[in-house]
Amino acid sequence: MIVTSRLFSVLLCLTITWTRATPTESTSSSTLRYIAGDDLNSIIQGMTYDDLSVFHLGSDGVLRTFANNLTVLDYHQLDVGQVQKLASEQAAQYQASGSEVPASLTQLAESPVDGRLTVDINALMNPDDKPNVTPITGTTPRSVDLENLFERQVVCPGVPGCMSLADCTPYNCFACFYPSGPPWGTCFLSGN
């Protein structure tokens, strides 16, 4: 009886120790954002990002999105299988494009890294390894100058009185039409 109770105590202690060392979906930490399964696309599509964001799989097994200024927008911890699958898929894309596969990506694909063990909010939001990108400064092709956007446009008025095209261009008109013949015409937009 004593042997049985001691054996039970040892097994209980081992179970508790193993449970603490192996994170699960039911971990109550508010920083754990783990979704079980092989569907990485649903994880990626559910993450917060913007037009200039970069997705980055860190050496800690955490998939993050970074803003243009390299601050973390969102993160998801991945299990060992998810890390290896995503790293392998990324390595295959590098190889297909003829680019050299980064050593860090090869290491992630081959070694057991469990992102669920990273639960410290500082480590999640301020990782040591960040993507190697140059932040964009200035204007982008989609940028709009607000002063020009609200500036009143001068529209071709169709007013008579032009003698040549030079009389029409200040009004954004690109044709001087002579309905009764020269010398007096009317400014119009061209037919193009």
CSV table of C-alpha atoms in Angstrom, one decimal:
chain,number,residue,atom,x,y,z
A,1,MET,CA,0.0,0.0,0.0
A,2,ILE,CA,2.8,2.4,0.9
A,3,VAL,CA,4.7,1.5,-2.3
A,4,THR,CA,1.5,2.1,-4.3
A,5,SER,CA,0.9,5.5,-2.8
A,6,ARG,CA,4.6,6.5,-3.3
A,7,LEU,CA,4.4,5.3,-6.9
A,8,PHE,CA,1.2,7.3,-7.4
A,9,SER,CA,2.9,10.4,-5.9
A,10,VAL,CA,5.9,10.1,-8.2
A,11,LEU,CA,3.7,9.6,-11.3
A,12,LEU,CA,1.6,12.6,-10.3
A,13,CYS,CA,4.7,14.7,-9.8
A,14,LEU,CA,6.0,13.6,-13.2
A,15,THR,CA,2.7,14.4,-14.9
A,16,ILE,CA,2.6,17.9,-13.3
A,17,THR,CA,6.2,18.6,-14.4
A,18,TRP,CA,5.5,17.3,-17.9
A,19,THR,CA,2.3,19.4,-18.2
A,20,ARG,CA,4.1,22.6,-17.2
A,21,ALA,CA,6.9,22.0,-19.7
A,22,THR,CA,4.6,21.2,-22.6
A,23,PRO,CA,2.2,24.0,-23.5
A,24,THR,CA,-1.3,23.1,-24.6
A,25,GLU,CA,-4.2,24.9,-26.0
A,26,SER,CA,-5.8,25.3,-22.6
A,27,THR,CA,-2.9,27.3,-21.2
A,28,SER,CA,-4.5,30.2,-19.4
A,29,SER,CA,-1.8,32.7,-20.3
A,30,SER,CA,-3.3,35.8,-22.0
A,31,THR,CA,-0.2,36.1,-24.3
A,32,LEU,CA,-0.5,32.6,-25.8
A,33,ARG,CA,-2.0,32.8,-29.3
A,34,TYR,CA,-1.6,29.2,-30.5
A,35,ILE,CA,-4.0,27.6,-32.9
A,36,ALA,CA,-3.6,23.8,-33.3
A,37,GLY,CA,-3.5,22.1,-36.6
A,38,ASP,CA,-1.7,22.1,-40.0
A,39,ASP,CA,-3.7,24.9,-41.6
A,40,LEU,CA,-1.1,27.7,-41.5
A,41,ASN,CA,-3.1,29.7,-44.1
A,42,SER,CA,-6.0,30.4,-41.6
A,43,ILE,CA,-3.4,31.5,-39.0
A,44,ILE,CA,-1.7,33.9,-41.5
A,45,GLN,CA,-5.0,35.2,-42.8
A,46,GLY,CA,-6.3,35.9,-39.2
A,47,MET,CA,-3.3,38.0,-38.3
A,48,THR,CA,-3.3,41.8,-38.2
A,49,TYR,CA,-1.3,43.5,-41.0
A,50,ASP,CA,-1.3,46.5,-43.3
A,51,ASP,CA,-0.1,47.4,-46.8
A,52,LEU,CA,3.5,47.7,-45.7
A,53,SER,CA,3.6,44.8,-43.2
A,54,VAL,CA,6.2,42.0,-43.3
A,55,PHE,CA,5.5,38.5,-42.0
A,56,HIS,CA,8.5,37.0,-40.2
A,57,LEU,CA,9.1,33.6,-38.6
A,58,GLY,CA,11.5,34.2,-35.7
A,59,SER,CA,14.1,31.8,-34.4
A,60,ASP,CA,11.9,31.5,-31.3
A,61,GLY,CA,9.1,29.8,-33.3
A,62,VAL,CA,6.8,32.8,-33.3
A,63,LEU,CA,5.2,34.1,-36.5
A,64,ARG,CA,5.0,37.9,-36.3
A,65,THR,CA,3.8,40.7,-38.5
A,66,PHE,CA,5.9,43.9,-38.4
A,67,ALA,CA,4.8,47.4,-39.4
A,68,ASN,CA,6.9,49.6,-41.6
A,69,ASN,CA,8.8,51.0,-38.6
A,70,LEU,CA,9.6,47.4,-37.4
A,71,THR,CA,7.2,47.3,-34.5
A,72,VAL,CA,5.2,44.1,-34.0
A,73,LEU,CA,1.6,44.3,-35.1
A,74,ASP,CA,0.5,40.8,-34.3
A,75,TYR,CA,2.0,37.4,-33.4
A,76,HIS,CA,1.1,33.7,-33.2
A,77,GLN,CA,3.1,31.0,-31.4
A,78,LEU,CA,3.6,27.9,-33.6
A,79,ASP,CA,4.2,24.4,-32.4
A,80,VAL,CA,7.2,22.3,-33.6
A,81,GLY,CA,5.3,20.8,-36.6
A,82,GLN,CA,4.0,24.2,-37.7
A,83,VAL,CA,7.4,25.8,-37.5
A,84,GLN,CA,9.0,23.1,-39.5
A,85,LYS,CA,6.2,23.1,-42.1
A,86,LEU,CA,6.3,26.9,-42.6
A,87,ALA,CA,10.1,27.0,-42.7
A,88,SER,CA,10.2,24.2,-45.2
A,89,GLU,CA,7.6,26.0,-47.4
A,90,GLN,CA,9.6,29.2,-47.3
A,91,ALA,CA,12.9,27.4,-48.1
A,92,ALA,CA,11.2,25.8,-51.1
A,93,GLN,CA,10.1,29.2,-52.3
A,94,TYR,CA,13.7,30.5,-52.0
A,95,GLN,CA,15.0,27.5,-54.0
A,96,ALA,CA,12.3,27.9,-56.7
A,97,SER,CA,13.2,31.5,-57.2
A,98,GLY,CA,16.9,30.7,-57.5
A,99,SER,CA,17.8,32.6,-54.3
A,100,GLU,CA,20.0,31.3,-51.5
A,101,VAL,CA,18.1,29.9,-48.6
A,102,PRO,CA,19.0,31.7,-45.4
A,103,ALA,CA,20.8,29.6,-42.8
A,104,SER,CA,18.3,30.7,-40.1
A,105,LEU,CA,15.5,29.3,-42.1
A,106,THR,CA,17.3,26.0,-42.7
A,107,GLN,CA,17.9,25.7,-39.0
A,108,LEU,CA,14.2,26.3,-38.2
A,109,ALA,CA,13.2,23.6,-40.7
A,110,GLU,CA,15.5,21.0,-39.2
A,111,SER,CA,15.4,21.7,-35.4
A,112,PRO,CA,12.5,21.3,-33.0
A,113,VAL,CA,11.6,24.9,-32.1
A,114,ASP,CA,8.4,25.3,-30.1
A,115,GLY,CA,7.0,28.9,-30.2
A,116,ARG,CA,4.4,28.1,-27.5
A,117,LEU,CA,7.2,28.3,-25.0
A,118,THR,CA,7.6,32.1,-25.7
A,119,VAL,CA,5.0,33.7,-23.5
A,120,ASP,CA,6.8,36.8,-22.1
A,121,ILE,CA,5.1,39.8,-23.6
A,122,ASN,CA,8.4,41.7,-23.9
A,123,ALA,CA,9.9,38.9,-25.9
A,124,LEU,CA,6.8,38.6,-28.1
A,125,MET,CA,6.6,42.3,-28.8
A,126,ASN,CA,10.3,43.2,-28.9
A,127,PRO,CA,12.1,40.2,-30.4
A,128,ASP,CA,15.9,40.1,-30.8
A,129,ASP,CA,15.6,39.0,-34.5
A,130,LYS,CA,13.7,41.2,-36.8
A,131,PRO,CA,13.2,41.1,-40.5
A,132,ASN,CA,16.0,42.5,-42.6
A,133,VAL,CA,14.0,45.3,-44.3
A,134,THR,CA,14.5,48.9,-44.9
A,135,PRO,CA,11.7,51.1,-43.6
A,136,ILE,CA,10.0,53.1,-46.3
A,137,THR,CA,10.1,56.9,-45.7
A,138,GLY,CA,8.6,59.6,-47.7
A,139,THR,CA,5.8,59.1,-50.2
A,140,THR,CA,4.7,55.9,-51.8
A,141,PRO,CA,3.0,55.5,-55.2
A,142,ARG,CA,-0.4,55.5,-53.5
A,143,SER,CA,0.3,58.7,-51.5
A,144,VAL,CA,-1.8,61.7,-52.3
A,145,ASP,CA,-0.9,65.3,-51.7
A,146,LEU,CA,-3.9,66.7,-49.7
A,147,GLU,CA,-3.3,70.3,-50.8
A,148,ASN,CA,-3.7,69.3,-54.4
A,149,LEU,CA,-6.6,67.1,-53.7
A,150,PHE,CA,-8.8,69.9,-52.3
A,151,GLU,CA,-7.5,72.6,-54.7
A,152,ARG,CA,-10.3,73.9,-56.9
A,153,GLN,CA,-9.9,72.8,-60.5
A,154,VAL,CA,-10.5,75.3,-63.2
A,155,VAL,CA,-12.8,73.7,-65.8
A,156,CYS,CA,-12.9,74.6,-69.4
A,157,PRO,CA,-15.8,77.1,-69.5
A,158,GLY,CA,-16.7,77.0,-73.2
A,159,VAL,CA,-16.5,80.8,-73.2
A,160,PRO,CA,-16.2,82.5,-76.6
A,161,GLY,CA,-13.3,84.8,-77.3
A,162,CYS,CA,-10.3,82.6,-78.2
A,163,MET,CA,-8.2,83.4,-81.2
A,164,SER,CA,-5.7,80.5,-80.7
A,165,LEU,CA,-5.0,77.6,-78.4
A,166,ALA,CA,-2.9,79.8,-76.2
A,167,ASP,CA,-6.0,81.6,-75.1
A,168,CYS,CA,-7.6,78.4,-73.9
A,169,THR,CA,-4.9,76.6,-72.0
A,170,PRO,CA,-5.1,78.8,-68.9
A,171,TYR,CA,-8.6,77.4,-68.4
A,172,ASN,CA,-7.6,73.7,-68.8
A,173,CYS,CA,-9.1,73.8,-72.4
A,174,PHE,CA,-7.2,72.1,-75.2
A,175,ALA,CA,-9.1,73.3,-78.3
A,176,CYS,CA,-10.2,76.6,-79.8
A,177,PHE,CA,-13.3,75.8,-82.0
A,178,TYR,CA,-14.3,78.3,-84.7
A,179,PRO,CA,-18.1,77.8,-85.3
A,180,SER,CA,-18.4,80.8,-87.6
A,181,GLY,CA,-14.8,80.8,-88.8
A,182,PRO,CA,-11.8,82.8,-87.5
A,183,PRO,CA,-10.8,85.1,-85.9
A,184,TRP,CA,-13.1,84.4,-82.9
A,185,GLY,CA,-13.7,80.9,-81.5
A,186,THR,CA,-14.9,79.1,-78.4
A,187,CYS,CA,-12.6,77.2,-75.9
A,188,PHE,CA,-13.5,73.5,-75.5
A,189,LEU,CA,-12.0,70.3,-74.1
A,190,SER,CA,-10.5,68.2,-76.8
A,191,GLY,CA,-12.4,65.1,-77.9
A,192,ASN,CA,-9.8,62.7,-76.6
